[in-house]
Amino acid sequence: MEIVMEKMKMRMVIYLALSVLLYGLLVMCSRSGLGTLVFTLLQLAVAPFIVKNKKHTLYFIPLVVFGVNAFVSANTMWHVTNILASVVILAIMNGGMHFTDTTMEILCGMTEKCTAPLAYFNLPFKWLSEIKNSTVKRIFIACVISVPCVAILLTALSGADMVFGKIVENSFGNILDNINAWWIFKAVFSVAAGFYLFGVMVIQYIPQKEITVKKSERKIDMFILNIVLCSIVLTYTLFCVIQFRYLFARGTLPYGLIYSEYARKGFFELAALTVVNVCLIGFSTGSSKKSPSRFTKVLCILLCTATCILLASSYYRMYLYCTENGLTRMRFMVTAFLWFEAVGLLVTFAYIIKPKFNAAAAYLCIALVYYMFLNLVPMDGIVAKSHVDRALSGDNRGLDYILYDLSWDAYPQMKRLLGTEYNDAAKDWIERKRPEEAKDWRQFNLSADRK
């Protein structure tokens, strides 16, 4: 057993050193593209040799998807959120979420697991001090002592001999001239990232003591809850009637409202309400200590049906709005969210019918797939195509959005405007947005290097 632990420690230390080095070289270079993808692929390749539970290797697949985003897209809006999402995914891998917990317990567990790797930053140094191989240990100690000694000696000898001092000054002067705040940040962040990944892997072998939170007994009066559900369902029923009469059937509007204005407003609010309704259904179905009553199930099914109509109304309004004004990044993400939310509603129906169904796990998978979809789909290219098509048909109202907000991913669409009445604007955009040439293979990006 001791030999196995020694081998594990050696693998962990090597993994730490490689993670720090490769993160600095591949990810922290300016405009990293292919380098980020290679780093995530290497993490996926190494994971089976490090993680204790081989099934946990699958958690590294979303990280590879984030690397693909850095490689294929010049849109940098996901870079920071991808780092945060990676931290959350690794926390879930280490048991940060139990789908039987309450929302507060899940949040506390996730926070605990996200910060847990920080507690192991000192572990490599502790392991090095415990190395039984005296030669390796003595070499390490000698290096630690030698560095400050050599620094003091160089300073003293430089003052004793001008030629020697000039040589030292020139040598270290060149090094200091190349050191700037960005290089320091890269080094610090690479070390932090490497040590964090090291902590994540260590938890696989040395799990923290699980903190048991005493669950409060739920004392929900189902009679009151059913009355509340009835009032909500009746309200939504009235709303749905209005949707079918005025929005979907395009009936004559009262109060002097204009149809175009009526149809275009409210999609964000309706999309938010669908999420609230799903949470309400989950709360109502899970509030009963036993299986919910048949009446409660019927009310939840009616509420879920009304939510489907809300979703259809929101999508139809968004469709009309985009037809009139074209796509933007936000409108594209909302439209995609509505499609994924429709899948979530099917899960909700299944949960109402069979409360033991693990809906939380299904919702998490849907959310993860949605986020990976946004990472992989060429969003800026799709948005640009919408506006370029409109411009070529005589409506140029969306060109300003392309010219100022979109990344180089829109370049294939902007080329279509060359030789048209928008030729000058397209040329100016191409000159302003053209990325710098990749200086080495790490910076290679399919979109940025497109000519």
GROMACS .gro file of C-alpha atoms in nm, residues 35 56 91 115 145 151 177 189 206 235 257 266 287 318 343 375 399 414-415:
model
   19
   35GLY     CA    1  -0.273   2.578  -2.786
   56HIS     CA    2  -1.474   1.063  -1.399
   91ALA     CA    3  -1.632   2.047  -0.853
  115THR     CA    4  -1.263   2.600  -0.310
  145ILE     CA    5   2.028   2.707  -0.059
  151ALA     CA    6   2.268   3.595  -0.589
  177ASP     CA    7   1.404   4.424  -1.969
  189PHE     CA    8  -0.190   3.246  -1.323
  206ILE     CA    9  -0.779   1.210  -0.044
  235THR     CA   10  -5.427   3.317  -1.428
  257LEU     CA   11  -5.237   4.870  -2.982
  266GLY     CA   12  -4.239   4.039  -2.387
  287SER     CA   13  -4.302   1.909  -0.125
  318MET     CA   14  -3.879   3.640  -3.085
  343VAL     CA   15  -3.661   1.968  -2.396
  375ASN     CA   16  -1.932   2.732  -2.752
  399LEU     CA   17  -2.519   4.665  -4.062
  414MET     CA   18  -1.873   4.053  -4.482
  415LYS     CA   19  -1.689   3.937  -4.796
   0.00000   0.00000   0.00000
